[in-house]
Structures are given as C-alpha cells and as structure tokens.
PDB file of C-alpha atoms in Angstrom:
ATOM      1  CA  UNK A  46       0.000   0.000   0.000  1.00  0.00           C
ATOM      2  CA  UNK A  47       1.272   3.495  -0.880  1.00  0.00           C
ATOM      3  CA  UNK A  48       1.940   6.122   1.710  1.00  0.00           C
ATOM      4  CA  UNK A  49       1.115   9.748   0.873  1.00  0.00           C
ATOM      5  CA  UNK A  50       4.194  11.948   1.285  1.00  0.00           C
ATOM      6  CA  UNK A  51       4.121  15.638   0.456  1.00  0.00           C
ATOM      7  CA  UNK A  52       7.231  16.355  -1.643  1.00  0.00           C
ATOM      8  CA  UNK A  53       6.321  19.888  -2.692  1.00  0.00           C
ATOM      9  CA  UNK A  54       6.714  22.639  -0.156  1.00  0.00           C
ATOM     10  CA  UNK A  55       3.490  24.566   0.494  1.00  0.00           C
ATOM     11  CA  UNK A  56       5.010  27.979  -0.338  1.00  0.00           C
ATOM     12  CA  UNK A  57       6.323  26.903  -3.753  1.00  0.00           C
ATOM     13  CA  UNK A  58       2.956  27.209  -5.449  1.00  0.00           C
ATOM     14  CA  UNK A  59       2.473  30.806  -4.276  1.00  0.00           C
ATOM     15  CA  UNK A  60       3.321  33.651  -6.625  1.00  0.00           C
ATOM     16  CA  UNK A  61       6.561  35.466  -5.977  1.00  0.00           C
ATOM     17  CA  UNK A  62       6.257  38.935  -4.501  1.00  0.00           C
ATOM     18  CA  UNK A  63       9.335  40.107  -6.405  1.00  0.00           C
ATOM     19  CA  UNK A  64       7.878  40.308  -9.909  1.00  0.00           C
ATOM     20  CA  UNK A  65       8.456  42.932 -12.553  1.00  0.00           C
ATOM     21  CA  UNK A  66       5.537  45.059 -13.592  1.00  0.00           C
ATOM     22  CA  UNK A  67       5.790  47.937 -16.021  1.00  0.00           C
ATOM     23  CA  UNK A  68       5.372  51.519 -14.995  1.00  0.00           C
ATOM     24  CA  UNK A  69       4.239  54.051 -17.573  1.00  0.00           C
ATOM     25  CA  UNK A  70       7.818  55.183 -18.160  1.00  0.00           C
ATOM     26  CA  UNK A  71       9.274  51.661 -18.417  1.00  0.00           C
ATOM     27  CA  UNK A  72       6.604  50.672 -20.949  1.00  0.00           C
ATOM     28  CA  UNK A  73       7.398  53.754 -23.043  1.00  0.00           C
ATOM     29  CA  UNK A  74      11.132  53.148 -22.626  1.00  0.00           C
ATOM     30  CA  UNK A  75      10.720  49.708 -24.183  1.00  0.00           C
ATOM     31  CA  UNK A  76       9.102  51.443 -27.156  1.00  0.00           C
ATOM     32  CA  UNK A  77      12.021  53.889 -27.233  1.00  0.00           C
ATOM     33  CA  UNK A  78      14.510  51.017 -27.490  1.00  0.00           C
ATOM     34  CA  UNK A  79      12.550  49.589 -30.422  1.00  0.00           C
ATOM     35  CA  UNK A  80      12.424  53.006 -32.112  1.00  0.00           C
ATOM     36  CA  UNK A  81      16.175  53.451 -31.579  1.00  0.00           C
ATOM     37  CA  UNK A  82      16.967  50.115 -33.213  1.00  0.00           C
ATOM     38  CA  UNK A  83      14.844  51.051 -36.241  1.00  0.00           C
ATOM     39  CA  UNK A  84      16.501  54.467 -36.425  1.00  0.00           C
ATOM     40  CA  UNK A  85      19.953  52.869 -36.413  1.00  0.00           C
ATOM     41  CA  UNK A  86      18.936  50.376 -39.086  1.00  0.00           C
ATOM     42  CA  UNK A  87      17.545  53.059 -41.413  1.00  0.00           C
ATOM     43  CA  UNK A  88      20.542  55.354 -40.896  1.00  0.00           C
ATOM     44  CA  UNK A  89      22.895  52.471 -41.730  1.00  0.00           C
ATOM     45  CA  UNK A  90      20.887  51.819 -44.885  1.00  0.00           C
ATOM     46  CA  UNK A  91      21.348  55.458 -45.896  1.00  0.00           C
ATOM     47  CA  UNK A  92      25.094  55.305 -45.288  1.00  0.00           C
ATOM     48  CA  UNK A  93      25.407  52.297 -47.562  1.00  0.00           C
ATOM     49  CA  UNK A  94      23.100  53.714 -50.225  1.00  0.00           C
ATOM     50  CA  UNK A  95      24.011  55.558 -53.373  1.00  0.00           C
ATOM     51  CA  UNK A  96      22.108  58.824 -53.775  1.00  0.00           C
ATOM     52  CA  UNK A  97      21.459  57.910 -57.414  1.00  0.00           C
ATOM     53  CA  UNK A  98      19.692  54.717 -56.391  1.00  0.00           C
ATOM     54  CA  UNK A  99      15.966  54.846 -57.145  1.00  0.00           C
ATOM     55  CA  UNK A 100      15.109  53.675 -53.629  1.00  0.00           C
ATOM     56  CA  UNK A 101      17.163  56.403 -51.957  1.00  0.00           C
ATOM     57  CA  UNK A 102      14.166  58.721 -51.509  1.00  0.00           C
ATOM     58  CA  UNK A 103      12.180  55.972 -49.785  1.00  0.00           C
ATOM     59  CA  UNK A 104      15.112  55.193 -47.477  1.00  0.00           C
ATOM     60  CA  UNK A 105      15.429  58.878 -46.613  1.00  0.00           C
ATOM     61  CA  UNK A 106      11.726  59.023 -45.789  1.00  0.00           C
ATOM     62  CA  UNK A 107      12.036  55.922 -43.613  1.00  0.00           C
ATOM     63  CA  UNK A 108      15.017  57.385 -41.744  1.00  0.00           C
ATOM     64  CA  UNK A 109      13.200  60.671 -41.111  1.00  0.00           C
ATOM     65  CA  UNK A 110      10.129  58.810 -39.850  1.00  0.00           C
ATOM     66  CA  UNK A 111      12.304  56.697 -37.538  1.00  0.00           C
ATOM     67  CA  UNK A 112      13.944  59.849 -36.161  1.00  0.00           C
ATOM     68  CA  UNK A 113      10.513  61.355 -35.477  1.00  0.00           C
ATOM     69  CA  UNK A 114       9.465  58.143 -33.707  1.00  0.00           C
ATOM     70  CA  UNK A 115      12.526  58.334 -31.434  1.00  0.00           C
ATOM     71  CA  UNK A 116      11.855  61.978 -30.613  1.00  0.00           C
ATOM     72  CA  UNK A 117       8.163  61.243 -29.981  1.00  0.00           C
ATOM     73  CA  UNK A 118       9.102  58.376 -27.630  1.00  0.00           C
ATOM     74  CA  UNK A 119      11.532  60.578 -25.701  1.00  0.00           C
ATOM     75  CA  UNK A 120       8.884  63.290 -25.379  1.00  0.00           C
ATOM     76  CA  UNK A 121       6.381  60.748 -24.065  1.00  0.00           C
ATOM     77  CA  UNK A 122       8.859  59.547 -21.428  1.00  0.00           C
ATOM     78  CA  UNK A 123       9.959  62.979 -20.268  1.00  0.00           C
ATOM     79  CA  UNK A 124       6.378  64.209 -19.940  1.00  0.00           C
ATOM     80  CA  UNK A 125       5.322  61.188 -17.865  1.00  0.00           C
ATOM     81  CA  UNK A 126       5.347  61.419 -14.067  1.00  0.00           C
ATOM     82  CA  UNK A 127       7.689  59.229 -12.009  1.00  0.00           C
ATOM     83  CA  UNK A 128       5.911  56.260 -10.464  1.00  0.00           C
ATOM     84  CA  UNK A 129       8.900  54.649  -8.751  1.00  0.00           C
ATOM     85  CA  UNK A 130      12.575  55.352  -8.121  1.00  0.00           C
ATOM     86  CA  UNK A 131      13.639  53.015 -10.929  1.00  0.00           C
ATOM     87  CA  UNK A 132      12.009  55.388 -13.435  1.00  0.00           C
ATOM     88  CA  UNK A 133      14.603  58.106 -12.791  1.00  0.00           C
ATOM     89  CA  UNK A 134      17.502  56.622 -14.808  1.00  0.00           C
ATOM     90  CA  UNK A 135      15.052  55.760 -17.594  1.00  0.00           C
ATOM     91  CA  UNK A 136      13.893  59.360 -17.756  1.00  0.00           C
ATOM     92  CA  UNK A 137      17.471  60.662 -17.659  1.00  0.00           C
ATOM     93  CA  UNK A 138      18.489  58.314 -20.463  1.00  0.00           C
ATOM     94  CA  UNK A 139      15.515  59.467 -22.544  1.00  0.00           C
ATOM     95  CA  UNK A 140      16.629  63.075 -22.039  1.00  0.00           C
ATOM     96  CA  UNK A 141      20.125  62.130 -23.144  1.00  0.00           C
ATOM     97  CA  UNK A 142      18.835  60.276 -26.223  1.00  0.00           C
ATOM     98  CA  UNK A 143      16.828  63.319 -27.267  1.00  0.00           C
ATOM     99  CA  UNK A 144      19.784  65.654 -26.763  1.00  0.00           C
ATOM    100  CA  UNK A 145      22.034  63.343 -28.795  1.00  0.00           C
ATOM    101  CA  UNK A 146      19.601  63.008 -31.682  1.00  0.00           C
ATOM    102  CA  UNK A 147      18.992  66.763 -31.982  1.00  0.00           C
ATOM    103  CA  UNK A 148      22.621  67.773 -31.389  1.00  0.00           C
ATOM    104  CA  UNK A 149      23.877  70.288 -33.917  1.00  0.00           C
ATOM    105  CA  UNK A 150      27.414  69.048 -34.426  1.00  0.00           C
ATOM    106  CA  UNK A 151      29.828  66.256 -33.660  1.00  0.00           C
ATOM    107  CA  UNK A 152      31.538  68.126 -30.831  1.00  0.00           C
ATOM    108  CA  UNK A 153      28.259  68.597 -28.956  1.00  0.00           C
ATOM    109  CA  UNK A 154      27.302  64.979 -29.655  1.00  0.00           C
ATOM    110  CA  UNK A 155      30.613  63.706 -28.261  1.00  0.00           C
ATOM    111  CA  UNK A 156      30.339  65.891 -25.154  1.00  0.00           C
ATOM    112  CA  UNK A 157      26.834  64.598 -24.502  1.00  0.00           C
ATOM    113  CA  UNK A 158      27.841  60.984 -25.065  1.00  0.00           C
ATOM    114  CA  UNK A 159      30.618  61.349 -22.500  1.00  0.00           C
ATOM    115  CA  UNK A 160      27.979  62.018 -19.864  1.00  0.00           C
ATOM    116  CA  UNK A 161      27.200  58.284 -19.837  1.00  0.00           C
ATOM    117  CA  UNK A 162      30.660  57.483 -18.511  1.00  0.00           C
ATOM    118  CA  UNK A 163      31.249  60.602 -16.465  1.00  0.00           C
ATOM    119  CA  UNK A 164      27.948  60.377 -14.575  1.00  0.00           C
ATOM    120  CA  UNK A 165      27.360  56.636 -14.826  1.00  0.00           C
ATOM    121  CA  UNK A 166      25.409  56.337 -11.537  1.00  0.00           C
ATOM    122  CA  UNK A 167      22.780  58.753 -12.883  1.00  0.00           C
ATOM    123  CA  UNK A 168      22.187  56.515 -15.905  1.00  0.00           C
ATOM    124  CA  UNK A 169      22.137  53.161 -14.086  1.00  0.00           C
ATOM    125  CA  UNK A 170      19.706  51.326 -11.852  1.00  0.00           C
ATOM    126  CA  UNK A 171      21.359  49.673  -8.877  1.00  0.00           C
ATOM    127  CA  UNK A 172      18.159  48.601  -7.137  1.00  0.00           C
ATOM    128  CA  UNK A 173      18.047  44.948  -6.134  1.00  0.00           C
ATOM    129  CA  UNK A 174      15.246  42.677  -7.250  1.00  0.00           C
ATOM    130  CA  UNK A 175      13.370  41.914 -10.421  1.00  0.00           C
ATOM    131  CA  UNK A 176      12.377  45.517 -11.122  1.00  0.00           C
ATOM    132  CA  UNK A 177      15.929  46.815 -10.756  1.00  0.00           C
ATOM    133  CA  UNK A 178      17.373  44.032 -12.897  1.00  0.00           C
ATOM    134  CA  UNK A 179      14.832  44.586 -15.676  1.00  0.00           C
ATOM    135  CA  UNK A 180      15.308  48.354 -15.658  1.00  0.00           C
ATOM    136  CA  UNK A 181      19.092  47.918 -15.790  1.00  0.00           C
ATOM    137  CA  UNK A 182      18.669  45.579 -18.757  1.00  0.00           C
ATOM    138  CA  UNK A 183      16.568  48.207 -20.567  1.00  0.00           C
ATOM    139  CA  UNK A 184      19.208  50.851 -19.807  1.00  0.00           C
ATOM    140  CA  UNK A 185      22.047  48.659 -21.089  1.00  0.00           C
ATOM    141  CA  UNK A 186      20.126  48.058 -24.311  1.00  0.00           C
ATOM    142  CA  UNK A 187      19.578  51.787 -24.740  1.00  0.00           C
ATOM    143  CA  UNK A 188      23.217  52.599 -24.030  1.00  0.00           C
ATOM    144  CA  UNK A 189      24.390  50.013 -26.547  1.00  0.00           C
ATOM    145  CA  UNK A 190      22.094  51.689 -29.084  1.00  0.00           C
ATOM    146  CA  UNK A 191      23.745  55.014 -28.261  1.00  0.00           C
ATOM    147  CA  UNK A 192      27.153  53.468 -28.938  1.00  0.00           C
ATOM    148  CA  UNK A 193      25.842  52.267 -32.303  1.00  0.00           C
ATOM    149  CA  UNK A 194      24.522  55.751 -33.075  1.00  0.00           C
ATOM    150  CA  UNK A 195      27.944  57.185 -32.253  1.00  0.00           C
ATOM    151  CA  UNK A 196      29.440  54.986 -34.961  1.00  0.00           C
ATOM    152  CA  UNK A 197      27.099  56.365 -37.624  1.00  0.00           C
ATOM    153  CA  UNK A 198      28.663  58.725 -40.135  1.00  0.00           C
ATOM    154  CA  UNK A 199      26.125  61.432 -39.321  1.00  0.00           C
ATOM    155  CA  UNK A 200      27.515  61.791 -35.801  1.00  0.00           C
ATOM    156  CA  UNK A 201      31.100  60.653 -36.363  1.00  0.00           C
ATOM    157  CA  UNK A 202      33.174  63.215 -38.221  1.00  0.00           C
ATOM    158  CA  UNK A 203      36.930  62.615 -37.803  1.00  0.00           C
ATOM    159  CA  UNK A 204      37.760  66.223 -38.728  1.00  0.00           C
ATOM    160  CA  UNK A 205      35.388  67.655 -36.097  1.00  0.00           C
ATOM    161  CA  UNK A 206      36.615  65.173 -33.507  1.00  0.00           C
ATOM    162  CA  UNK A 207      40.146  66.515 -33.954  1.00  0.00           C
ATOM    163  CA  UNK A 208      38.899  70.077 -33.480  1.00  0.00           C
ATOM    164  CA  UNK A 209      37.164  69.149 -30.259  1.00  0.00           C
ATOM    165  CA  UNK A 210      37.867  71.415 -27.277  1.00  0.00           C
ATOM    166  CA  UNK A 211      40.063  69.912 -24.580  1.00  0.00           C
ATOM    167  CA  UNK A 212      38.032  71.302 -21.673  1.00  0.00           C
ATOM    168  CA  UNK A 213      35.598  69.099 -19.808  1.00  0.00           C
ATOM    169  CA  UNK A 214      32.716  71.546 -20.156  1.00  0.00           C
ATOM    170  CA  UNK A 215      29.401  69.710 -20.464  1.00  0.00           C
ATOM    171  CA  UNK A 216      26.169  71.088 -21.878  1.00  0.00           C
ATOM    172  CA  UNK A 217      24.493  72.832 -18.960  1.00  0.00           C
ATOM    173  CA  UNK A 218      20.919  72.190 -20.053  1.00  0.00           C
ATOM    174  CA  UNK A 219      21.150  68.421 -19.748  1.00  0.00           C
ATOM    175  CA  UNK A 220      23.020  68.554 -16.453  1.00  0.00           C
ATOM    176  CA  UNK A 221      20.318  70.801 -15.029  1.00  0.00           C
ATOM    177  CA  UNK A 222      17.663  68.260 -15.967  1.00  0.00           C
ATOM    178  CA  UNK A 223      19.562  65.414 -14.292  1.00  0.00           C
ATOM    179  CA  UNK A 224      18.321  66.628 -10.925  1.00  0.00           C
ATOM    180  CA  UNK A 225      15.191  64.589 -11.594  1.00  0.00           C
TER     181      UNK A 225
END
C-alpha cells in the first residue's frame, strides 16, 4: 500500500512577490529602445546607399520617420510622471537620447555621449530585485544603441573630432535636468 508523502513545499505554489511590472515610463522606454533600433537600421541603410539609387528617396523618408518616432518616444517619457525610483535613470536616459539626436554638431554629440561614462550612476539602476534588474537591462540596451549611433557617419566626423575642445565643459541644459 502506498503512503502519501508531500514532496512539494506549500510555499512553492504561491506567486513570488518580487515580480516585474511595467510603470508608464518603463513601458514607453521599451518602445524607445525599439524606435532606436529602427533608427539605427535606417541610418545604416542610408550610409550604404548611393544617392542615385531609385530607392534612396524611400530610405530617406524611412530614416526621417524613424527619427521622429525616437523623438516622440523621448517626449512621451519625459512628460510622464515618475511612479517609482527606478524610473529616474530611464527618464534621464531618454533626455540624453533626445539631446544626442537633436545635437547640432559632432563636438556637442561627443560631449553629450561622455555624460554616460562621467555620470554613470545617474544613468544606471542599482536597485536589487526583479524591477531593478529589468530596468538595468533596458538601460544597457539603450546605451548600446547610443554606442551604435555614435558609430554612424552622421555623428562621427573625424575632422570635427580633432577640433574638439580639450576642456571638460558639459552642456548645462542636460546637467540641469539630471536633478530629476
């Protein structure tokens, strides 16, 4: 005759309290990462294209639409209220993405991109748990996209990089917004 032995602990079947759930900003940040990847793809297509190619106009239109999508996503994030502490680095990164995309020249772009390394704690999520780990993963994806954007010809001019000022002056407008 068989004896009934409970081999599963009673608490195993309960749902974990440390689950990730999206906030408004994290949901929009996921959309920003998707828009950034499309923007990079379309800009790379333009770099490899010949302006005499018949499809060049369509590729230009696609790249402009992707840029508008990125800017729209950053606007949506920056206008959203903070729901939790983990939203702060997401909002800061969205501000940085917008500033990089609309930068006027390579020198300004490079100075803005250096903010990621110089003020790394502002653009990282060090919170323990599922929410912190997921937010950090989203930030790392975004920052890798920014590295890919830096390699694009539009933002990478070797002549302008050589003329770059040697001072460590950062754009004041973005630093002022990092007090979020």
